[in-house]
PDB file of N, CA and C in Angstrom:
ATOM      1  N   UNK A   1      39.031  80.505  23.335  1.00 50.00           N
ATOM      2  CA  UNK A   1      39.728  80.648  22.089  1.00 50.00           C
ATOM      3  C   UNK A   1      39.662  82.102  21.649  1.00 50.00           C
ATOM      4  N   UNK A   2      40.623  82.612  20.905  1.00 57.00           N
ATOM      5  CA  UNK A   2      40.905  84.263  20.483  1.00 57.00           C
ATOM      6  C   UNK A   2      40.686  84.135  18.798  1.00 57.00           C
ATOM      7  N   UNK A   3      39.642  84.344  18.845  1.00 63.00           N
ATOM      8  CA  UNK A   3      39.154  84.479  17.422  1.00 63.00           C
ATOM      9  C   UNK A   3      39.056  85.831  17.042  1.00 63.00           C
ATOM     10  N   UNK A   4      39.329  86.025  15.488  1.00 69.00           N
ATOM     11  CA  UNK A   4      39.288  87.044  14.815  1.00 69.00           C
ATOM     12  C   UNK A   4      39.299  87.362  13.526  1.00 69.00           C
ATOM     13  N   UNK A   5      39.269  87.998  12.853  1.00 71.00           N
ATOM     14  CA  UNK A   5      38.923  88.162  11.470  1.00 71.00           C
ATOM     15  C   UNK A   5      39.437  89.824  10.838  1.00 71.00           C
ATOM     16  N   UNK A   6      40.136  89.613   9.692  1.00 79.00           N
ATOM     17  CA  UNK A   6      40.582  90.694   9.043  1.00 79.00           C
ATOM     18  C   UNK A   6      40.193  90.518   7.889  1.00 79.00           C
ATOM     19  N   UNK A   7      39.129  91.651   7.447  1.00 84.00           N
ATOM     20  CA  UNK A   7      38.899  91.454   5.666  1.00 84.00           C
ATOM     21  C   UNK A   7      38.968  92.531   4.835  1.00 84.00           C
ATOM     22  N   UNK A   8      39.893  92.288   3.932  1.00 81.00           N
ATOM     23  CA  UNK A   8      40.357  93.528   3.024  1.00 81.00           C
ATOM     24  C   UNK A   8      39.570  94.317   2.512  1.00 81.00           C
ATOM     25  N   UNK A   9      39.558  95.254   2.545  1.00 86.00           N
ATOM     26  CA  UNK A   9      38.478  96.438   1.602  1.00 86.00           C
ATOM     27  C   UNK A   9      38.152  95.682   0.302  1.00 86.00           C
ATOM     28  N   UNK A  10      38.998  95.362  -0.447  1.00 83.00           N
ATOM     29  CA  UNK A  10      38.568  94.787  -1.492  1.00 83.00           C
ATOM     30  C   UNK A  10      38.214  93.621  -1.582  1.00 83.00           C
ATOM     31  N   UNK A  11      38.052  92.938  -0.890  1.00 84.00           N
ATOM     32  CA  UNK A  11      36.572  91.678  -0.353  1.00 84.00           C
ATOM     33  C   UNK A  11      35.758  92.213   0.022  1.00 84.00           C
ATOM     34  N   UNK A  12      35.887  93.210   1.365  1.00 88.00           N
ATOM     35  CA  UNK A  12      34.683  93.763   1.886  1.00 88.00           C
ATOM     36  C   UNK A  12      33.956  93.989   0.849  1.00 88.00           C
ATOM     37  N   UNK A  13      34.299  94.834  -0.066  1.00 91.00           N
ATOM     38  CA  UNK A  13      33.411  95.479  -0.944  1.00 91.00           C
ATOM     39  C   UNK A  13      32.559  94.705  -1.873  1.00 91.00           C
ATOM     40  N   UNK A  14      33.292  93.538  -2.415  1.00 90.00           N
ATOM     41  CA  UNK A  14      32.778  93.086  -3.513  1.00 90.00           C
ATOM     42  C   UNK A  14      31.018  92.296  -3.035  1.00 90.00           C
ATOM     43  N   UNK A  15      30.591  92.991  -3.836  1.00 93.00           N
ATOM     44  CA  UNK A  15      28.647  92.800  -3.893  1.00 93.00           C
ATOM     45  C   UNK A  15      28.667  91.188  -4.546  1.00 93.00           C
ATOM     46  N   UNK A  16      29.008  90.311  -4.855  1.00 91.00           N
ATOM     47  CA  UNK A  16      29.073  89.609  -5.452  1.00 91.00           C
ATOM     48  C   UNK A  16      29.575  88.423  -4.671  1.00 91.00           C
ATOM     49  N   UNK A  17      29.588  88.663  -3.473  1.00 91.00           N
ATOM     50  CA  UNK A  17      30.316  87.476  -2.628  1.00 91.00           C
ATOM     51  C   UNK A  17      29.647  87.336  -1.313  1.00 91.00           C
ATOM     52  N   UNK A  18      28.900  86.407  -0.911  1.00 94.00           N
ATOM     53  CA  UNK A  18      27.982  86.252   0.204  1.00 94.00           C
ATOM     54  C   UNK A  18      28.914  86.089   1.510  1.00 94.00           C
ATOM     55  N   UNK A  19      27.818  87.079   2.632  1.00 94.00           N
ATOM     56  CA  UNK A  19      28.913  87.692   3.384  1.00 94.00           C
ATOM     57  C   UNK A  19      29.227  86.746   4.274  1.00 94.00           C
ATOM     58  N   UNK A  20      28.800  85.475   4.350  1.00 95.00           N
ATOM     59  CA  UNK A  20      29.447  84.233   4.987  1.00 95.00           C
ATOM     60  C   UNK A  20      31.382  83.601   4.417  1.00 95.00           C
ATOM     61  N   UNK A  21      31.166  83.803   3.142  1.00 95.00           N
ATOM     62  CA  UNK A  21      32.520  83.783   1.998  1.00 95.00           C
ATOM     63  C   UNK A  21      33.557  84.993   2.804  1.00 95.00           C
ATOM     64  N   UNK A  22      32.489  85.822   3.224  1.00 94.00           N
ATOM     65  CA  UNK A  22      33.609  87.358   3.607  1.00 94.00           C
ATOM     66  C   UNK A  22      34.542  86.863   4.786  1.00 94.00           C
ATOM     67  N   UNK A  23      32.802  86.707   5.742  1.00 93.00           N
ATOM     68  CA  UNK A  23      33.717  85.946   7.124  1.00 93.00           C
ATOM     69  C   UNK A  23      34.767  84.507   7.200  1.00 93.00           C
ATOM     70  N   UNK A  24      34.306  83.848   6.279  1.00 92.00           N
ATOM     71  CA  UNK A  24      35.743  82.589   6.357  1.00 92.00           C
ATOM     72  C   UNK A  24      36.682  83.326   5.540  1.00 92.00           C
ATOM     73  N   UNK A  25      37.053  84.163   4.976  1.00 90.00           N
ATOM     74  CA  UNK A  25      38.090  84.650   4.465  1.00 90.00           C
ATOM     75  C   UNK A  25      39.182  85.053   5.128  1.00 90.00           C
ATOM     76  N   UNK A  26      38.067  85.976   5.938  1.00 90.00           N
ATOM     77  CA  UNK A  26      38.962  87.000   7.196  1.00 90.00           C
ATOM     78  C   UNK A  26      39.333  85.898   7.988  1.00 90.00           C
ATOM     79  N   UNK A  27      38.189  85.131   8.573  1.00 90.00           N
ATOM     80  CA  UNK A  27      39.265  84.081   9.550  1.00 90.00           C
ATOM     81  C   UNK A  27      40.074  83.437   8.949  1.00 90.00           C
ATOM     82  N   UNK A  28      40.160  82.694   7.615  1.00 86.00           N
ATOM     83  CA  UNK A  28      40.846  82.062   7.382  1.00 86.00           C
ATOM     84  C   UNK A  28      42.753  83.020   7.681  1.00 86.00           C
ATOM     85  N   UNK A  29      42.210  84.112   6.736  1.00 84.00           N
ATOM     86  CA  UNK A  29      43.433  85.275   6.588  1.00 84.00           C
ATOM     87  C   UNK A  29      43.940  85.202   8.366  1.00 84.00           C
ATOM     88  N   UNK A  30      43.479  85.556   9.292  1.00 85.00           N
ATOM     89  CA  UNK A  30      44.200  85.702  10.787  1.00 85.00           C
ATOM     90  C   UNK A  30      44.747  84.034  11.090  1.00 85.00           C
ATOM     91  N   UNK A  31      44.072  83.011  10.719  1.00 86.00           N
ATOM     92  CA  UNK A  31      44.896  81.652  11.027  1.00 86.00           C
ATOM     93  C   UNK A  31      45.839  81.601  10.217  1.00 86.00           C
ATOM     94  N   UNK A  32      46.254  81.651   8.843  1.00 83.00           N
ATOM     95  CA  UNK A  32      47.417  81.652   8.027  1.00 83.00           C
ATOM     96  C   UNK A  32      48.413  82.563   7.954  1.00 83.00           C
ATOM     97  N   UNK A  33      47.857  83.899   8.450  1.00 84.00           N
ATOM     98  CA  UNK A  33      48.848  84.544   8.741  1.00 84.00           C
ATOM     99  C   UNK A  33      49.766  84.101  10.282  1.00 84.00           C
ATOM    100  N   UNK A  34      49.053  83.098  11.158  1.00 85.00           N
ATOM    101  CA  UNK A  34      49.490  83.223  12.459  1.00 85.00           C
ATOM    102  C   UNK A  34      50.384  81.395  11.895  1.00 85.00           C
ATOM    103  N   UNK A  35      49.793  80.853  11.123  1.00 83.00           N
ATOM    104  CA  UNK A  35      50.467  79.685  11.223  1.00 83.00           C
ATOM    105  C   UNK A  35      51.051  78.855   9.906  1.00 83.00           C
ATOM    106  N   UNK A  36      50.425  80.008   8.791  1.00 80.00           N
ATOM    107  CA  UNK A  36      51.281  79.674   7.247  1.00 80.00           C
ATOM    108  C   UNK A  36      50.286  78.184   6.952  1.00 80.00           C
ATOM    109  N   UNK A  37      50.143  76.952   7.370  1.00 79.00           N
ATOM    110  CA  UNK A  37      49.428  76.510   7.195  1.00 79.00           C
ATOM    111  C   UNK A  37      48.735  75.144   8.200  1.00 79.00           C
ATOM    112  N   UNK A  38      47.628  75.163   7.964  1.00 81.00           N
ATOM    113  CA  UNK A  38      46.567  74.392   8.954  1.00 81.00           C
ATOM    114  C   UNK A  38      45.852  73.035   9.064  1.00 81.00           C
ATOM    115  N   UNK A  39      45.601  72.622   9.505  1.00 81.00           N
ATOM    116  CA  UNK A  39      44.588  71.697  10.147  1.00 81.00           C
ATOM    117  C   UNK A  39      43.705  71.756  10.221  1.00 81.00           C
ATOM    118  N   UNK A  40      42.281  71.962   9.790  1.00 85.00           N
ATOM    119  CA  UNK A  40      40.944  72.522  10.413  1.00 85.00           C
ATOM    120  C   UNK A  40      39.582  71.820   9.860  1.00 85.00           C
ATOM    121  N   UNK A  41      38.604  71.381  10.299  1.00 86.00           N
ATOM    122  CA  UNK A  41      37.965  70.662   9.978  1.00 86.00           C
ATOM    123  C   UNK A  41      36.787  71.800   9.450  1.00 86.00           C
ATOM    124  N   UNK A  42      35.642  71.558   8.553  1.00 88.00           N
ATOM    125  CA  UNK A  42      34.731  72.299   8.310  1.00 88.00           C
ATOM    126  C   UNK A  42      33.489  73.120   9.322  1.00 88.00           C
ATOM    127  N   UNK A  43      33.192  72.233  10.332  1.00 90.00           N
ATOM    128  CA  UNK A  43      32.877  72.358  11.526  1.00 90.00           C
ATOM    129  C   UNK A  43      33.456  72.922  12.268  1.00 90.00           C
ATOM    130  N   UNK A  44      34.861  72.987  12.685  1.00 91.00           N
ATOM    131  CA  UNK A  44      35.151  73.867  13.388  1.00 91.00           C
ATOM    132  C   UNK A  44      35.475  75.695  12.780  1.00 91.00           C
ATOM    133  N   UNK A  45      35.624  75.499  11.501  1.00 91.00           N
ATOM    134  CA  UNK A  45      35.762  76.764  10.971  1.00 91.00           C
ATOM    135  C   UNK A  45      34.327  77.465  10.942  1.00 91.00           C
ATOM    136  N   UNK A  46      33.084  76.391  10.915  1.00 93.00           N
ATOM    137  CA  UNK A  46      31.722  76.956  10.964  1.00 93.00           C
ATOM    138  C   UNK A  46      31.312  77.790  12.585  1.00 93.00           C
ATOM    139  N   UNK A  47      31.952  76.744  13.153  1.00 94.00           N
ATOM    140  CA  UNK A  47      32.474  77.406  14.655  1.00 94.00           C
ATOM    141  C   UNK A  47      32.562  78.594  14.895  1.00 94.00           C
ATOM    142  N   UNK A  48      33.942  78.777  14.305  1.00 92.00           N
ATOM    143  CA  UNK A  48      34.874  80.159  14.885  1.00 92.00           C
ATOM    144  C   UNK A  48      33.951  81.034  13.983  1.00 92.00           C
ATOM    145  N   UNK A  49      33.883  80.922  12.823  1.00 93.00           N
ATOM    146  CA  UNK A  49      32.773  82.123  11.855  1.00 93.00           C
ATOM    147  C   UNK A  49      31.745  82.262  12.261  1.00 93.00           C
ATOM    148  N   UNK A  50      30.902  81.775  12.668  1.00 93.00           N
ATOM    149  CA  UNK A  50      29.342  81.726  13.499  1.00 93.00           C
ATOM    150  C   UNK A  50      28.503  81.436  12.530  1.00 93.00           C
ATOM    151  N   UNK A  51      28.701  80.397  11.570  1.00 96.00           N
ATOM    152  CA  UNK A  51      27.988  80.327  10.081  1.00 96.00           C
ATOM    153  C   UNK A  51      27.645  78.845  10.128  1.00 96.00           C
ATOM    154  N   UNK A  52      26.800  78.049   9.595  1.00 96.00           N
ATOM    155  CA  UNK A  52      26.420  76.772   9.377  1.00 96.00           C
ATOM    156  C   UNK A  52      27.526  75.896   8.503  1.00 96.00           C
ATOM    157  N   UNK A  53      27.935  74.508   8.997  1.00 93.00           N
ATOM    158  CA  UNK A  53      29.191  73.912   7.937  1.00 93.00           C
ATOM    159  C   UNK A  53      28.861  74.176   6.365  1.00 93.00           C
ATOM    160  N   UNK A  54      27.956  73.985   6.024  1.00 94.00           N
ATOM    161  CA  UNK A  54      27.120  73.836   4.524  1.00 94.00           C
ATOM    162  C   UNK A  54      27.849  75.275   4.163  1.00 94.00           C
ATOM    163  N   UNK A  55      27.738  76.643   4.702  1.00 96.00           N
ATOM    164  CA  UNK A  55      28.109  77.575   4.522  1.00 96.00           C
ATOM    165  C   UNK A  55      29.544  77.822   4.423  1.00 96.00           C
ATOM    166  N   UNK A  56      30.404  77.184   5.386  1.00 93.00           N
ATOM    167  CA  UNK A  56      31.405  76.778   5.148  1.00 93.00           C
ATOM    168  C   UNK A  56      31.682  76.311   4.286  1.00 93.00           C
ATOM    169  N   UNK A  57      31.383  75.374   3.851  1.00 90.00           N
ATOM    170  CA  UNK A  57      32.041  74.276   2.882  1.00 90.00           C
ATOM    171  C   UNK A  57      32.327  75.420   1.512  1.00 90.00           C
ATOM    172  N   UNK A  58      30.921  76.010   0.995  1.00 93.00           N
ATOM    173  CA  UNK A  58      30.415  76.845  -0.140  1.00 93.00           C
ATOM    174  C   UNK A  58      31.500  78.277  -0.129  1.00 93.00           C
ATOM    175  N   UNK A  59      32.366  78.298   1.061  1.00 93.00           N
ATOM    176  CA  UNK A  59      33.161  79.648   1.281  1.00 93.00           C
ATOM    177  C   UNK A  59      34.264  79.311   0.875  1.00 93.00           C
ATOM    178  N   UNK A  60      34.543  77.894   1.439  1.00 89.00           N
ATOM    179  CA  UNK A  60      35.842  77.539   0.950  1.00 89.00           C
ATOM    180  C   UNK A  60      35.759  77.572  -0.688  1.00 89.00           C
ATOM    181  N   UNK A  61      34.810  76.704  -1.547  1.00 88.00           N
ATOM    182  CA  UNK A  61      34.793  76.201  -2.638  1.00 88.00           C
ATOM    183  C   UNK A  61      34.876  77.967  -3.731  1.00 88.00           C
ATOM    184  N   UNK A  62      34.418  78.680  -2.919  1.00 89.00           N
ATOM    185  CA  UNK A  62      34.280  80.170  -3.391  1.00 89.00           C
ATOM    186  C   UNK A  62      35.634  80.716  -3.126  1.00 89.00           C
ATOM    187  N   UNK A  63      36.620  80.500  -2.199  1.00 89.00           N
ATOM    188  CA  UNK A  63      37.648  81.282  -1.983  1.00 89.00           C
ATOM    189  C   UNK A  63      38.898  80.326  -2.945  1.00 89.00           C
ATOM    190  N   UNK A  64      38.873  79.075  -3.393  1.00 87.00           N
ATOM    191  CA  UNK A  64      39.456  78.271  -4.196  1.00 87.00           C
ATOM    192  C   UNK A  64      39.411  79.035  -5.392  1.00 87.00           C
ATOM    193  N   UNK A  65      37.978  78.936  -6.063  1.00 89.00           N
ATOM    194  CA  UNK A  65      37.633  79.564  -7.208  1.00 89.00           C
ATOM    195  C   UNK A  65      38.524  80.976  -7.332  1.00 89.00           C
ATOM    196  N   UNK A  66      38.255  81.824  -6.685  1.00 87.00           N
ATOM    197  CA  UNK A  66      38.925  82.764  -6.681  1.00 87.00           C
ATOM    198  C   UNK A  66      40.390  82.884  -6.375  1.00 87.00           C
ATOM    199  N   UNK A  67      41.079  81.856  -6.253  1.00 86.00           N
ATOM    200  CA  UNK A  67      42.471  81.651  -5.982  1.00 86.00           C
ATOM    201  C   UNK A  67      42.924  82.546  -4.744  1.00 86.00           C
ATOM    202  N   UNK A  68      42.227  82.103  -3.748  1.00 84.00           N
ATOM    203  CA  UNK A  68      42.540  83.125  -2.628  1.00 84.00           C
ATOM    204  C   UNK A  68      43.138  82.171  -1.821  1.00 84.00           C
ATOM    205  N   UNK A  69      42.781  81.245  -1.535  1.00 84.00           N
ATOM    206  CA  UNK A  69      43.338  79.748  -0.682  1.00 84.00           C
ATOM    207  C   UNK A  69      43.232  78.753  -1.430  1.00 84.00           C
ATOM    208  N   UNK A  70      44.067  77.717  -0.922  1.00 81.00           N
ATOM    209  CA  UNK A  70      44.218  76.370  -1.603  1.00 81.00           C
ATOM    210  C   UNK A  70      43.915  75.531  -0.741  1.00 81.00           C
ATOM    211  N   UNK A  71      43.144  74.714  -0.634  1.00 78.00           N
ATOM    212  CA  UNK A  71      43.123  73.687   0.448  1.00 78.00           C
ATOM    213  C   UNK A  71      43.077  72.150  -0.271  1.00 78.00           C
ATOM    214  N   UNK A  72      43.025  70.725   0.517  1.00 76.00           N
ATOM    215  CA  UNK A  72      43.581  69.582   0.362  1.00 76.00           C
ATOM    216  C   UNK A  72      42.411  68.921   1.137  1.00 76.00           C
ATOM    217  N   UNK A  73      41.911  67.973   0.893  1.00 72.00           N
ATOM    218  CA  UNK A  73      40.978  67.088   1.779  1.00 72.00           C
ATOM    219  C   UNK A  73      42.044  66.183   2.209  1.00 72.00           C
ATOM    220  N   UNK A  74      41.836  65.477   3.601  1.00 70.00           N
ATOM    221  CA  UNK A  74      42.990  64.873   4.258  1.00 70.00           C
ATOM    222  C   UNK A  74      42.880  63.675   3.702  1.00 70.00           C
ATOM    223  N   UNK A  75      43.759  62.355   3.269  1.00 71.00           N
ATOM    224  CA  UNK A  75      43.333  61.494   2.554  1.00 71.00           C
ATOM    225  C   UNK A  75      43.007  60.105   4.270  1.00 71.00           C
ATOM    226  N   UNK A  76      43.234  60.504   5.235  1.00 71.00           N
ATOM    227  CA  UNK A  76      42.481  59.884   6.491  1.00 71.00           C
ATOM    228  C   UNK A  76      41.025  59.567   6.501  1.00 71.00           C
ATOM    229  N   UNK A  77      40.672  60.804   6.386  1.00 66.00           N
ATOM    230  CA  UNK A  77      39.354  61.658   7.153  1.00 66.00           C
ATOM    231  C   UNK A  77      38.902  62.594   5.610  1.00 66.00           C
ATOM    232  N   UNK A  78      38.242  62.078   4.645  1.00 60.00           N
ATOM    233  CA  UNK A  78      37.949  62.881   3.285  1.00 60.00           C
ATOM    234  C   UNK A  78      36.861  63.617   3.420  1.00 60.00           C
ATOM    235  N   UNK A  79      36.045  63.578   4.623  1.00 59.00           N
ATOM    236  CA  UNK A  79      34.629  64.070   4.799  1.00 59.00           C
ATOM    237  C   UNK A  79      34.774  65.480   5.681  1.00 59.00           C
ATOM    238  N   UNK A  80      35.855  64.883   6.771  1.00 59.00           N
ATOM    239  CA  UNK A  80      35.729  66.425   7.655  1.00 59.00           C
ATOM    240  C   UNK A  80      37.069  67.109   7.596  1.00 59.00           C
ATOM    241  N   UNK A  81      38.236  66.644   7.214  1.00 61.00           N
ATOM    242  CA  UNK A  81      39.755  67.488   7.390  1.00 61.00           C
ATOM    243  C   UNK A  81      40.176  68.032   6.210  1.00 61.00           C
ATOM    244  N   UNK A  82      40.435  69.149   6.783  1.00 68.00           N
ATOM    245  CA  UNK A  82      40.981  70.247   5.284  1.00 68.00           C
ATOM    246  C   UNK A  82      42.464  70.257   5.705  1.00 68.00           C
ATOM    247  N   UNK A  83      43.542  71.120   4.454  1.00 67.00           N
ATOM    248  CA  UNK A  83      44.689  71.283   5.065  1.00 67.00           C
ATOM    249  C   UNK A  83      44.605  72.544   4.300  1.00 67.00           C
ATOM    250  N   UNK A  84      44.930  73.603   4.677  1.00 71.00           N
ATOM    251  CA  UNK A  84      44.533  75.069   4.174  1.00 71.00           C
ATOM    252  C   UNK A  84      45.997  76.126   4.216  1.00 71.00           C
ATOM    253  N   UNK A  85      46.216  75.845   2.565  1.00 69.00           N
ATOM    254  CA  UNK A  85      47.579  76.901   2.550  1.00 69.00           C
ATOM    255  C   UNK A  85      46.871  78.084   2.164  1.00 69.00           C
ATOM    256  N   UNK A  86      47.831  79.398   2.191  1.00 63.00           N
ATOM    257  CA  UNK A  86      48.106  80.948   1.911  1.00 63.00           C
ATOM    258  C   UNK A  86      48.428  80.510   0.411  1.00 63.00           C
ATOM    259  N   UNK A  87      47.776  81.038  -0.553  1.00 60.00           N
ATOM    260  CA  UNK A  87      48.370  81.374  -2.085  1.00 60.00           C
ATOM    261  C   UNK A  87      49.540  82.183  -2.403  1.00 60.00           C
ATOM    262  N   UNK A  88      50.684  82.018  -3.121  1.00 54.00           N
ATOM    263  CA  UNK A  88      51.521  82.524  -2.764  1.00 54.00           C
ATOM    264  C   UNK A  88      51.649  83.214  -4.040  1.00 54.00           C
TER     265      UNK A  88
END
């Protein structure tokens, strides 16, 4: 798999955001830019970031807050499937 991550100076920077939040950002940012919107379970995003799900979960709930992504729990699968749009 071709994993990668882009994170804006102005995330990078901010002291106030644990740098696990940084890394699902950036990945999130290279999957939405490549596919507008996703499929992805918490586990596998803990995956591609190299971070624990728990950490995950707390990145997403942090990048919501901040209106950076929007995501959806799948109404299938409410425990592990996200559906993860770009804020527009």
């Amino acid at each position: 798999m071709n994993t990668g991550a882009v994170i804006p100076a102005e995330i990078l920077s901010r002291t106030d955001l644990p740098i696990y939040v940084k890394l699902v950002y950036g990945r999130m940012s290279v999957l939405l830019e490549r596919h507008g919107s996703l499929v992805l379970t918490t586990e596998e995003l803990a995956n591609q970031c190299g971070i624990t799900p728990r950490q995950a979960a707390k990145s997403l709930r942090y990048l919501v807050m901040l209106e950076l992504i929007r995501f959806h729990r799948s109404l299938d699968d409410r425990r592990l499937i996200h559906v993860f749009q770009k804020m527009k």
